[in-house]
PDB file of C-alpha atoms in Angstrom:
ATOM      1  CA  MET L 669      57.732  25.988   8.167  1.00  0.00           C
ATOM      2  CA  LYS L 670      60.473  25.193  10.788  1.00  0.00           C
ATOM      3  CA  ARG L 671      61.412  28.898  11.052  1.00  0.00           C
ATOM      4  CA  PHE L 672      57.713  29.738  11.513  1.00  0.00           C
ATOM      5  CA  PHE L 673      57.218  27.363  14.455  1.00  0.00           C
ATOM      6  CA  LYS L 674      60.606  28.310  15.989  1.00  0.00           C
ATOM      7  CA  ARG L 675      59.621  31.998  15.952  1.00  0.00           C
ATOM      8  CA  LEU L 676      56.173  31.191  17.385  1.00  0.00           C
ATOM      9  CA  VAL L 677      57.585  29.036  20.178  1.00  0.00           C
ATOM     10  CA  GLY L 678      60.093  31.742  21.085  1.00  0.00           C
ATOM     11  CA  THR L 679      57.258  34.159  21.847  1.00  0.00           C
ATOM     12  CA  LEU L 680      55.483  31.863  24.323  1.00  0.00           C
ATOM     13  CA  LEU L 681      56.181  31.844  28.047  1.00  0.00           C
ATOM     14  CA  PHE L 682      54.887  28.823  29.899  1.00  0.00           C
ATOM     15  CA  SER L 683      54.103  28.723  33.574  1.00  0.00           C
ATOM     16  CA  VAL L 684      52.935  25.349  34.724  1.00  0.00           C
ATOM     17  CA  VAL L 685      50.969  25.059  37.915  1.00  0.00           C
ATOM     18  CA  PHE L 686      50.115  21.627  39.349  1.00  0.00           C
ATOM     19  CA  THR L 687      47.040  21.526  41.579  1.00  0.00           C
ATOM     20  CA  ALA L 688      45.376  18.289  42.946  1.00  0.00           C
ATOM     21  CA  GLY L 689      46.831  16.162  40.224  1.00  0.00           C
ATOM     22  CA  PHE L 690      45.551  18.376  37.422  1.00  0.00           C
ATOM     23  CA  VAL L 691      47.782  20.243  35.079  1.00  0.00           C
ATOM     24  CA  SER L 692      46.784  23.737  34.121  1.00  0.00           C
ATOM     25  CA  PHE L 693      48.471  26.266  31.973  1.00  0.00           C
ATOM     26  CA  SER L 694      48.587  29.813  33.210  1.00  0.00           C
ATOM     27  CA  HIS L 695      50.276  33.043  32.375  1.00  0.00           C
ATOM     28  CA  LEU L 696      50.533  32.344  28.690  1.00  0.00           C
ATOM     29  CA  PHE L 697      51.928  35.526  27.197  1.00  0.00           C
ATOM     30  CA  VAL L 698      52.135  36.197  23.569  1.00  0.00           C
ATOM     31  CA  LYS L 699      53.304  39.410  22.108  1.00  0.00           C
ATOM     32  CA  HIS L 700      50.356  40.935  20.276  1.00  0.00           C
ATOM     33  CA  ASN L 701      52.082  41.721  17.004  1.00  0.00           C
ATOM     34  CA  THR L 702      53.903  38.414  16.853  1.00  0.00           C
ATOM     35  CA  LEU L 703      50.682  36.461  17.606  1.00  0.00           C
ATOM     36  CA  THR L 704      48.761  38.369  14.947  1.00  0.00           C
ATOM     37  CA  LYS L 705      51.443  37.654  12.370  1.00  0.00           C
ATOM     38  CA  ALA L 706      51.586  34.016  13.424  1.00  0.00           C
ATOM     39  CA  ARG L 707      47.817  33.708  13.112  1.00  0.00           C
ATOM     40  CA  GLU L 708      47.912  35.164   9.600  1.00  0.00           C
ATOM     41  CA  GLU L 709      50.651  32.766   8.543  1.00  0.00           C
ATOM     42  CA  TRP L 710      48.740  29.869  10.090  1.00  0.00           C
ATOM     43  CA  ASP L 711      45.506  30.881   8.312  1.00  0.00           C
ATOM     44  CA  ASN L 712      47.360  31.110   5.016  1.00  0.00           C
ATOM     45  CA  LEU L 713      48.940  27.745   5.598  1.00  0.00           C
ATOM     46  CA  THR L 714      45.722  25.944   6.528  1.00  0.00           C
ATOM     47  CA  SER L 715      43.726  27.677   3.816  1.00  0.00           C
ATOM     48  CA  SER L 716      46.257  26.582   1.224  1.00  0.00           C
ATOM     49  CA  PHE L 717      46.225  23.048   2.630  1.00  0.00           C
ATOM     50  CA  PHE L 718      42.432  22.550   2.354  1.00  0.00           C
ATOM     51  CA  VAL L 719      42.234  24.069  -1.106  1.00  0.00           C
ATOM     52  CA  GLU L 720      44.953  21.730  -2.303  1.00  0.00           C
ATOM     53  CA  ALA L 721      43.316  18.774  -0.504  1.00  0.00           C
ATOM     54  CA  VAL L 722      39.963  19.380  -2.172  1.00  0.00           C
ATOM     55  CA  GLU L 723      41.611  19.784  -5.555  1.00  0.00           C
ATOM     56  CA  THR L 724      43.674  16.607  -5.227  1.00  0.00           C
ATOM     57  CA  THR L 725      40.880  14.437  -3.755  1.00  0.00           C
ATOM     58  CA  GLU L 726      38.123  15.415  -6.195  1.00  0.00           C
ATOM     59  CA  LEU L 727      36.024  12.315  -6.835  1.00  0.00           C
ATOM     60  CA  SER L 728      35.737  10.983 -10.331  1.00  0.00           C
ATOM     61  CA  PRO L 729      32.115  10.700 -11.441  1.00  0.00           C
ATOM     62  CA  THR L 730      30.713   7.187 -11.085  1.00  0.00           C
ATOM     63  CA  PRO L 731      29.785   5.893 -14.518  1.00  0.00           C
ATOM     64  CA  VAL L 732      26.033   5.316 -14.840  1.00  0.00           C
ATOM     65  CA  VAL L 733      25.141   2.252 -16.831  1.00  0.00           C
ATOM     66  CA  ALA L 734      21.735   2.618 -18.447  1.00  0.00           C
ATOM     67  CA  LYS L 735      19.520  -0.431 -18.232  1.00  0.00           C
ATOM     68  CA  GLN L 736      19.172  -1.824 -21.707  1.00  0.00           C
ATOM     69  CA  GLU L 737      15.655  -2.748 -22.775  1.00  0.00           C
ATOM     70  CA  GLU L 738      15.579  -6.172 -24.300  1.00  0.00           C
ATOM     71  CA  LYS L 739      15.183  -5.782 -28.041  1.00  0.00           C
ATOM     72  CA  LEU L 740      12.311  -7.834 -29.429  1.00  0.00           C
ATOM     73  CA  ALA L 741      12.308  -9.080 -32.989  1.00  0.00           C
ATOM     74  CA  ASP L 742       9.773  -7.536 -35.359  1.00  0.00           C
ATOM     75  CA  ASN L 743       8.412 -10.971 -36.160  1.00  0.00           C
ATOM     76  CA  ILE L 744       8.719 -14.445 -34.674  1.00  0.00           C
ATOM     77  CA  SER L 745       7.519 -17.853 -35.845  1.00  0.00           C
ATOM     78  CA  ILE L 746       8.013 -21.006 -33.766  1.00  0.00           C
ATOM     79  CA  GLU L 747       7.591 -24.531 -35.056  1.00  0.00           C
ATOM     80  CA  ALA L 748       5.419 -26.328 -32.515  1.00  0.00           C
ATOM     81  CA  PRO L 749       3.245 -29.464 -32.617  1.00  0.00           C
ATOM     82  CA  HIS L 750      -0.399 -28.979 -33.563  1.00  0.00           C
ATOM     83  CA  ILE L 751      -2.875 -31.259 -31.776  1.00  0.00           C
ATOM     84  CA  LYS L 752      -6.638 -31.307 -32.264  1.00  0.00           C
ATOM     85  CA  GLN L 753      -8.887 -31.667 -29.241  1.00  0.00           C
ATOM     86  CA  LEU L 754     -11.755 -33.232 -31.200  1.00  0.00           C
ATOM     87  CA  PRO L 755     -13.346 -35.648 -31.243  1.00  0.00           C
ATOM     88  CA  GLU L 756     -12.142 -37.002 -27.891  1.00  0.00           C
ATOM     89  CA  LEU L 757     -12.152 -33.786 -25.830  1.00  0.00           C
ATOM     90  CA  PRO L 758     -14.925 -31.345 -26.764  1.00  0.00           C
ATOM     91  CA  ARG L 759     -14.056 -29.230 -23.713  1.00  0.00           C
ATOM     92  CA  GLY L 760     -10.389 -30.148 -23.602  1.00  0.00           C
ATOM     93  CA  CYS L 761      -8.798 -27.098 -25.221  1.00  0.00           C
ATOM     94  CA  GLU L 762      -6.687 -26.293 -22.156  1.00  0.00           C
ATOM     95  CA  VAL L 763      -5.068 -29.718 -21.758  1.00  0.00           C
ATOM     96  CA  THR L 764      -4.673 -30.078 -25.539  1.00  0.00           C
ATOM     97  CA  SER L 765      -2.831 -26.757 -25.777  1.00  0.00           C
ATOM     98  CA  LEU L 766      -0.725 -27.861 -22.809  1.00  0.00           C
ATOM     99  CA  ALA L 767       0.131 -31.078 -24.667  1.00  0.00           C
ATOM    100  CA  MET L 768       1.447 -28.949 -27.550  1.00  0.00           C
ATOM    101  CA  LEU L 769       3.597 -26.909 -25.146  1.00  0.00           C
ATOM    102  CA  LEU L 770       5.036 -29.984 -23.417  1.00  0.00           C
ATOM    103  CA  GLN L 771       5.718 -31.769 -26.688  1.00  0.00           C
ATOM    104  CA  HIS L 772       7.603 -28.689 -27.874  1.00  0.00           C
ATOM    105  CA  ALA L 773       9.744 -29.167 -24.749  1.00  0.00           C
ATOM    106  CA  LYS L 774      10.414 -32.766 -25.915  1.00  0.00           C
ATOM    107  CA  ILE L 775       8.122 -34.314 -23.293  1.00  0.00           C
ATOM    108  CA  SER L 776       6.347 -37.446 -24.501  1.00  0.00           C
ATOM    109  CA  VAL L 777       2.768 -36.899 -23.324  1.00  0.00           C
ATOM    110  CA  ASP L 778      -0.624 -36.747 -25.027  1.00  0.00           C
ATOM    111  CA  LYS L 779      -3.836 -34.836 -24.415  1.00  0.00           C
ATOM    112  CA  MET L 780      -5.684 -37.859 -22.985  1.00  0.00           C
ATOM    113  CA  GLU L 781      -3.072 -38.397 -20.284  1.00  0.00           C
ATOM    114  CA  LEU L 782      -3.264 -34.733 -19.347  1.00  0.00           C
ATOM    115  CA  ALA L 783      -7.070 -34.835 -19.349  1.00  0.00           C
ATOM    116  CA  SER L 784      -6.933 -37.707 -16.893  1.00  0.00           C
ATOM    117  CA  ASN L 785      -4.324 -36.063 -14.655  1.00  0.00           C
ATOM    118  CA  ILE L 786      -5.604 -32.495 -14.498  1.00  0.00           C
ATOM    119  CA  LYS L 787      -6.977 -31.541 -11.089  1.00  0.00           C
ATOM    120  CA  LYS L 788     -10.792 -31.534 -10.961  1.00  0.00           C
ATOM    121  CA  ASP L 789     -13.258 -29.426  -9.003  1.00  0.00           C
ATOM    122  CA  LEU L 790     -16.158 -31.807  -8.398  1.00  0.00           C
ATOM    123  CA  THR L 791     -18.653 -29.169  -7.269  1.00  0.00           C
ATOM    124  CA  PRO L 792     -21.961 -30.226  -8.881  1.00  0.00           C
ATOM    125  CA  TYR L 793     -23.754 -28.023 -11.399  1.00  0.00           C
ATOM    126  CA  GLU L 794     -27.018 -26.511 -10.166  1.00  0.00           C
ATOM    127  CA  LYS L 795     -29.439 -23.859 -11.372  1.00  0.00           C
ATOM    128  CA  LYS L 796     -31.360 -22.226  -8.550  1.00  0.00           C
ATOM    129  CA  ASP L 797     -33.298 -18.969  -8.328  1.00  0.00           C
ATOM    130  CA  GLY L 798     -31.860 -17.869 -11.658  1.00  0.00           C
ATOM    131  CA  LYS L 799     -28.284 -18.426 -10.474  1.00  0.00           C
ATOM    132  CA  THR L 800     -25.692 -20.937 -11.666  1.00  0.00           C
ATOM    133  CA  PHE L 801     -23.845 -22.839  -8.951  1.00  0.00           C
ATOM    134  CA  PHE L 802     -20.741 -24.642 -10.155  1.00  0.00           C
ATOM    135  CA  GLY L 803     -17.042 -25.204  -9.475  1.00  0.00           C
ATOM    136  CA  ASN L 804     -14.064 -22.878  -9.574  1.00  0.00           C
ATOM    137  CA  PRO L 805     -11.840 -23.151 -12.691  1.00  0.00           C
ATOM    138  CA  HIS L 806      -8.967 -21.702 -10.659  1.00  0.00           C
ATOM    139  CA  LYS L 807      -9.125 -24.819  -8.476  1.00  0.00           C
ATOM    140  CA  GLY L 808      -9.578 -27.495 -11.133  1.00  0.00           C
ATOM    141  CA  PHE L 809     -11.436 -28.523 -14.272  1.00  0.00           C
ATOM    142  CA  ILE L 810     -15.168 -28.212 -13.697  1.00  0.00           C
ATOM    143  CA  GLY L 811     -17.781 -30.415 -15.295  1.00  0.00           C
ATOM    144  CA  ASN L 812     -17.383 -32.984 -18.040  1.00  0.00           C
ATOM    145  CA  MET L 813     -14.500 -32.583 -20.484  1.00  0.00           C
ATOM    146  CA  TYR L 814     -15.504 -35.490 -22.726  1.00  0.00           C
ATOM    147  CA  THR L 815     -19.061 -34.628 -23.812  1.00  0.00           C
ATOM    148  CA  TYR L 816     -21.390 -31.686 -24.312  1.00  0.00           C
ATOM    149  CA  SER L 817     -24.320 -33.779 -23.118  1.00  0.00           C
ATOM    150  CA  GLU L 818     -23.377 -32.975 -19.507  1.00  0.00           C
ATOM    151  CA  PRO L 819     -22.552 -29.616 -17.885  1.00  0.00           C
ATOM    152  CA  GLY L 820     -18.972 -28.442 -18.057  1.00  0.00           C
ATOM    153  CA  TYR L 821     -16.737 -25.454 -18.511  1.00  0.00           C
ATOM    154  CA  GLY L 822     -12.936 -25.595 -18.346  1.00  0.00           C
ATOM    155  CA  VAL L 823      -9.876 -24.870 -16.221  1.00  0.00           C
ATOM    156  CA  TYR L 824      -7.603 -21.891 -15.658  1.00  0.00           C
ATOM    157  CA  HIS L 825      -3.875 -21.320 -15.310  1.00  0.00           C
ATOM    158  CA  GLU L 826      -3.227 -22.529 -11.739  1.00  0.00           C
ATOM    159  CA  PRO L 827      -4.126 -26.230 -12.212  1.00  0.00           C
ATOM    160  CA  ILE L 828      -2.515 -26.186 -15.677  1.00  0.00           C
ATOM    161  CA  ALA L 829       0.765 -24.819 -14.280  1.00  0.00           C
ATOM    162  CA  GLU L 830       0.660 -27.347 -11.452  1.00  0.00           C
ATOM    163  CA  LEU L 831       0.176 -30.225 -13.892  1.00  0.00           C
ATOM    164  CA  ALA L 832       2.842 -28.910 -16.272  1.00  0.00           C
ATOM    165  CA  ASN L 833       5.325 -28.732 -13.413  1.00  0.00           C
ATOM    166  CA  THR L 834       5.006 -32.484 -12.834  1.00  0.00           C
ATOM    167  CA  TYR L 835       6.431 -33.002 -16.336  1.00  0.00           C
ATOM    168  CA  LEU L 836       8.943 -30.141 -16.256  1.00  0.00           C
ATOM    169  CA  PRO L 837       9.845 -29.733 -12.562  1.00  0.00           C
ATOM    170  CA  GLY L 838      11.155 -26.256 -11.826  1.00  0.00           C
ATOM    171  CA  ARG L 839      10.975 -25.199 -15.462  1.00  0.00           C
ATOM    172  CA  ILE L 840       7.434 -23.827 -15.728  1.00  0.00           C
ATOM    173  CA  THR L 841       7.042 -20.048 -15.854  1.00  0.00           C
ATOM    174  CA  ASN L 842       3.627 -18.588 -15.074  1.00  0.00           C
ATOM    175  CA  LEU L 843       3.306 -15.252 -16.880  1.00  0.00           C
ATOM    176  CA  THR L 844      -0.268 -14.658 -15.720  1.00  0.00           C
ATOM    177  CA  GLY L 845      -0.991 -11.029 -14.907  1.00  0.00           C
ATOM    178  CA  LYS L 846       2.048  -9.700 -16.749  1.00  0.00           C
ATOM    179  CA  ASP L 847       2.167  -7.488 -19.813  1.00  0.00           C
ATOM    180  CA  PHE L 848       1.895  -9.196 -23.206  1.00  0.00           C
ATOM    181  CA  ASN L 849       5.495  -8.122 -23.830  1.00  0.00           C
ATOM    182  CA  GLU L 850       6.493 -10.941 -21.472  1.00  0.00           C
ATOM    183  CA  VAL L 851       4.714 -13.385 -23.780  1.00  0.00           C
ATOM    184  CA  MET L 852       6.617 -11.904 -26.712  1.00  0.00           C
ATOM    185  CA  LYS L 853       9.909 -12.185 -24.816  1.00  0.00           C
ATOM    186  CA  SER L 854       9.250 -15.891 -24.335  1.00  0.00           C
ATOM    187  CA  LEU L 855       8.551 -16.256 -28.048  1.00  0.00           C
ATOM    188  CA  ASN L 856      11.860 -14.513 -28.748  1.00  0.00           C
ATOM    189  CA  GLU L 857      13.502 -17.257 -26.693  1.00  0.00           C
ATOM    190  CA  ASP L 858      11.884 -19.907 -28.928  1.00  0.00           C
ATOM    191  CA  LYS L 859       9.349 -20.851 -26.241  1.00  0.00           C
ATOM    192  CA  PRO L 860       5.669 -20.970 -27.260  1.00  0.00           C
ATOM    193  CA  VAL L 861       3.112 -19.811 -24.708  1.00  0.00           C
ATOM    194  CA  TRP L 862      -0.104 -21.440 -23.461  1.00  0.00           C
ATOM    195  CA  ILE L 863      -2.852 -18.855 -22.966  1.00  0.00           C
ATOM    196  CA  ILE L 864      -6.558 -18.428 -22.175  1.00  0.00           C
ATOM    197  CA  THR L 865      -8.650 -16.402 -24.635  1.00  0.00           C
ATOM    198  CA  ASN L 866     -12.059 -16.800 -26.290  1.00  0.00           C
ATOM    199  CA  THR L 867     -13.154 -18.437 -29.530  1.00  0.00           C
ATOM    200  CA  THR L 868     -13.467 -15.083 -31.358  1.00  0.00           C
ATOM    201  CA  PHE L 869      -9.937 -13.870 -30.441  1.00  0.00           C
ATOM    202  CA  ALA L 870     -11.393 -10.404 -29.867  1.00  0.00           C
ATOM    203  CA  PRO L 871     -12.904  -8.662 -26.838  1.00  0.00           C
ATOM    204  CA  LEU L 872     -16.395  -9.871 -25.978  1.00  0.00           C
ATOM    205  CA  ASP L 873     -19.417  -7.772 -25.146  1.00  0.00           C
ATOM    206  CA  ALA L 874     -20.565  -7.963 -21.521  1.00  0.00           C
ATOM    207  CA  SER L 875     -23.632  -9.915 -22.631  1.00  0.00           C
ATOM    208  CA  TYR L 876     -21.411 -12.953 -23.270  1.00  0.00           C
ATOM    209  CA  PHE L 877     -20.467 -13.199 -19.607  1.00  0.00           C
ATOM    210  CA  GLU L 878     -22.317 -14.793 -16.717  1.00  0.00           C
ATOM    211  CA  THR L 879     -21.545 -15.557 -13.089  1.00  0.00           C
ATOM    212  CA  PHE L 880     -20.721 -18.884 -11.481  1.00  0.00           C
ATOM    213  CA  HIS L 881     -21.492 -19.044  -7.773  1.00  0.00           C
ATOM    214  CA  THR L 882     -18.709 -21.247  -6.460  1.00  0.00           C
ATOM    215  CA  PRO L 883     -17.738 -22.426  -2.957  1.00  0.00           C
ATOM    216  CA  ASP L 884     -15.031 -19.721  -3.140  1.00  0.00           C
ATOM    217  CA  GLY L 885     -17.313 -16.902  -4.243  1.00  0.00           C
ATOM    218  CA  GLU L 886     -18.640 -15.444  -7.486  1.00  0.00           C
ATOM    219  CA  ILE L 887     -16.578 -15.852 -10.663  1.00  0.00           C
ATOM    220  CA  PRO L 888     -17.406 -14.200 -14.027  1.00  0.00           C
ATOM    221  CA  ILE L 889     -17.106 -16.645 -16.925  1.00  0.00           C
ATOM    222  CA  THR L 890     -17.962 -16.917 -20.613  1.00  0.00           C
ATOM    223  CA  MET L 891     -18.943 -20.061 -22.452  1.00  0.00           C
ATOM    224  CA  LYS L 892     -16.746 -18.812 -25.296  1.00  0.00           C
ATOM    225  CA  GLU L 893     -13.653 -19.419 -23.145  1.00  0.00           C
ATOM    226  CA  HIS L 894     -10.854 -21.073 -25.122  1.00  0.00           C
ATOM    227  CA  SER L 895      -7.161 -21.968 -24.914  1.00  0.00           C
ATOM    228  CA  VAL L 896      -4.499 -21.924 -27.642  1.00  0.00           C
ATOM    229  CA  LEU L 897      -0.715 -22.126 -27.964  1.00  0.00           C
ATOM    230  CA  VAL L 898       0.833 -18.834 -29.126  1.00  0.00           C
ATOM    231  CA  THR L 899       3.684 -19.485 -31.570  1.00  0.00           C
ATOM    232  CA  GLY L 900       4.536 -16.118 -33.100  1.00  0.00           C
ATOM    233  CA  TYR L 901       3.702 -12.555 -34.025  1.00  0.00           C
ATOM    234  CA  ASP L 902       4.444  -9.745 -36.439  1.00  0.00           C
ATOM    235  CA  THR L 903       3.386  -6.108 -36.559  1.00  0.00           C
ATOM    236  CA  GLU L 904      -0.211  -6.985 -37.498  1.00  0.00           C
ATOM    237  CA  TYR L 905      -1.005 -10.470 -36.217  1.00  0.00           C
ATOM    238  CA  ILE L 906      -0.567 -12.972 -33.423  1.00  0.00           C
ATOM    239  CA  TYR L 907       0.005 -16.547 -34.630  1.00  0.00           C
ATOM    240  CA  PHE L 908      -1.096 -19.610 -32.702  1.00  0.00           C
ATOM    241  CA  ASN L 909      -1.949 -23.294 -32.829  1.00  0.00           C
ATOM    242  CA  ASN L 910      -5.693 -23.668 -32.302  1.00  0.00           C
ATOM    243  CA  PRO L 911      -6.803 -27.108 -31.028  1.00  0.00           C
ATOM    244  CA  LEU L 912     -10.240 -26.565 -32.604  1.00  0.00           C
ATOM    245  CA  THR L 913      -8.961 -26.267 -36.187  1.00  0.00           C
ATOM    246  CA  ASP L 914      -7.350 -28.575 -38.714  1.00  0.00           C
ATOM    247  CA  GLU L 915      -4.813 -25.936 -39.765  1.00  0.00           C
ATOM    248  CA  LYS L 916      -1.509 -25.885 -37.972  1.00  0.00           C
ATOM    249  CA  TYR L 917      -1.213 -22.112 -37.891  1.00  0.00           C
ATOM    250  CA  SER L 918      -3.989 -19.643 -37.163  1.00  0.00           C
ATOM    251  CA  LYS L 919      -3.737 -15.889 -36.850  1.00  0.00           C
ATOM    252  CA  ALA L 920      -5.739 -12.999 -35.419  1.00  0.00           C
ATOM    253  CA  SER L 921      -5.436  -9.222 -35.231  1.00  0.00           C
ATOM    254  CA  ARG L 922      -2.611  -8.465 -32.840  1.00  0.00           C
ATOM    255  CA  ASP L 923      -4.379  -5.709 -30.899  1.00  0.00           C
ATOM    256  CA  ARG L 924      -7.709  -7.510 -30.677  1.00  0.00           C
ATOM    257  CA  PHE L 925      -6.047 -10.764 -29.670  1.00  0.00           C
ATOM    258  CA  ILE L 926      -4.163  -9.053 -26.844  1.00  0.00           C
ATOM    259  CA  ASP L 927      -7.323  -7.287 -25.648  1.00  0.00           C
ATOM    260  CA  ALA L 928      -9.212 -10.594 -25.577  1.00  0.00           C
ATOM    261  CA  TRP L 929      -6.365 -12.178 -23.619  1.00  0.00           C
ATOM    262  CA  LYS L 930      -6.457  -9.362 -21.076  1.00  0.00           C
ATOM    263  CA  GLN L 931     -10.227  -9.687 -20.784  1.00  0.00           C
ATOM    264  CA  MET L 932      -9.763 -13.313 -19.722  1.00  0.00           C
ATOM    265  CA  GLY L 933      -7.310 -12.420 -16.988  1.00  0.00           C
ATOM    266  CA  SER L 934      -3.988 -12.269 -18.900  1.00  0.00           C
ATOM    267  CA  GLN L 935      -3.408 -15.971 -18.251  1.00  0.00           C
ATOM    268  CA  ALA L 936      -0.204 -17.375 -19.762  1.00  0.00           C
ATOM    269  CA  ILE L 937       2.229 -20.219 -19.092  1.00  0.00           C
ATOM    270  CA  THR L 938       5.498 -21.209 -20.742  1.00  0.00           C
ATOM    271  CA  TYR L 939       8.682 -23.063 -19.862  1.00  0.00           C
ATOM    272  CA  LYS L 940      12.398 -22.367 -19.594  1.00  0.00           C
ATOM    273  CA  ASP L 941      15.501 -24.409 -20.345  1.00  0.00           C
TER     274      ASP L 941
END
């Protein structure tokens, strides 16, 4: 390399002309043959350099870590308290199922306390021109929870989650609107799930639905609306504690149960540690 540059420098004649403070180079003479040879040697040198540089700086592939899907058990069964809503709360399935969930979390509370504390929508019931005017279950319990002799309906996930959070601050997880797999994930973590369904645990025909005209707009409802605490599943069935039955564990067809749950808005609430 030193001999190469020495030979190249020896072929260059420099004439430096200084004009108005600027330096310019003029009369640069290079013998044609020597310059051609120098250029070839330079090209060979630089070509070799970049080839070697690319070879020695080749990047190692970045390992790609595949996201692992959480493996769900084929079957799950959770031991959870079973509480009956009757005779005290004919329309109290939602707060009774919430009492089961909270008691599973070791919270000392009963259905009557929850019935008293749940937010209420006091919009009066009225039938007019063939339409039903009533409250909004997304805002609070509507009607009378304690007797069928007066109009009433129920309550949906928002007021239930709000009430549950007063007993388990920061620990309530609202799964509403998510896929049923999220419910199953919670069950895999030994956490039962409060849900809204209907009393048949299967999709209902459209004839079972009507419309409530509320201060917030029209809301489709069914008088078969119901709430239970989901406690397990297997490949064929969903298992749950039903506040309307004497038996601790009830079951329904897995697919039909999930479809009924979706039909009622995929409402679900659980808790975390």
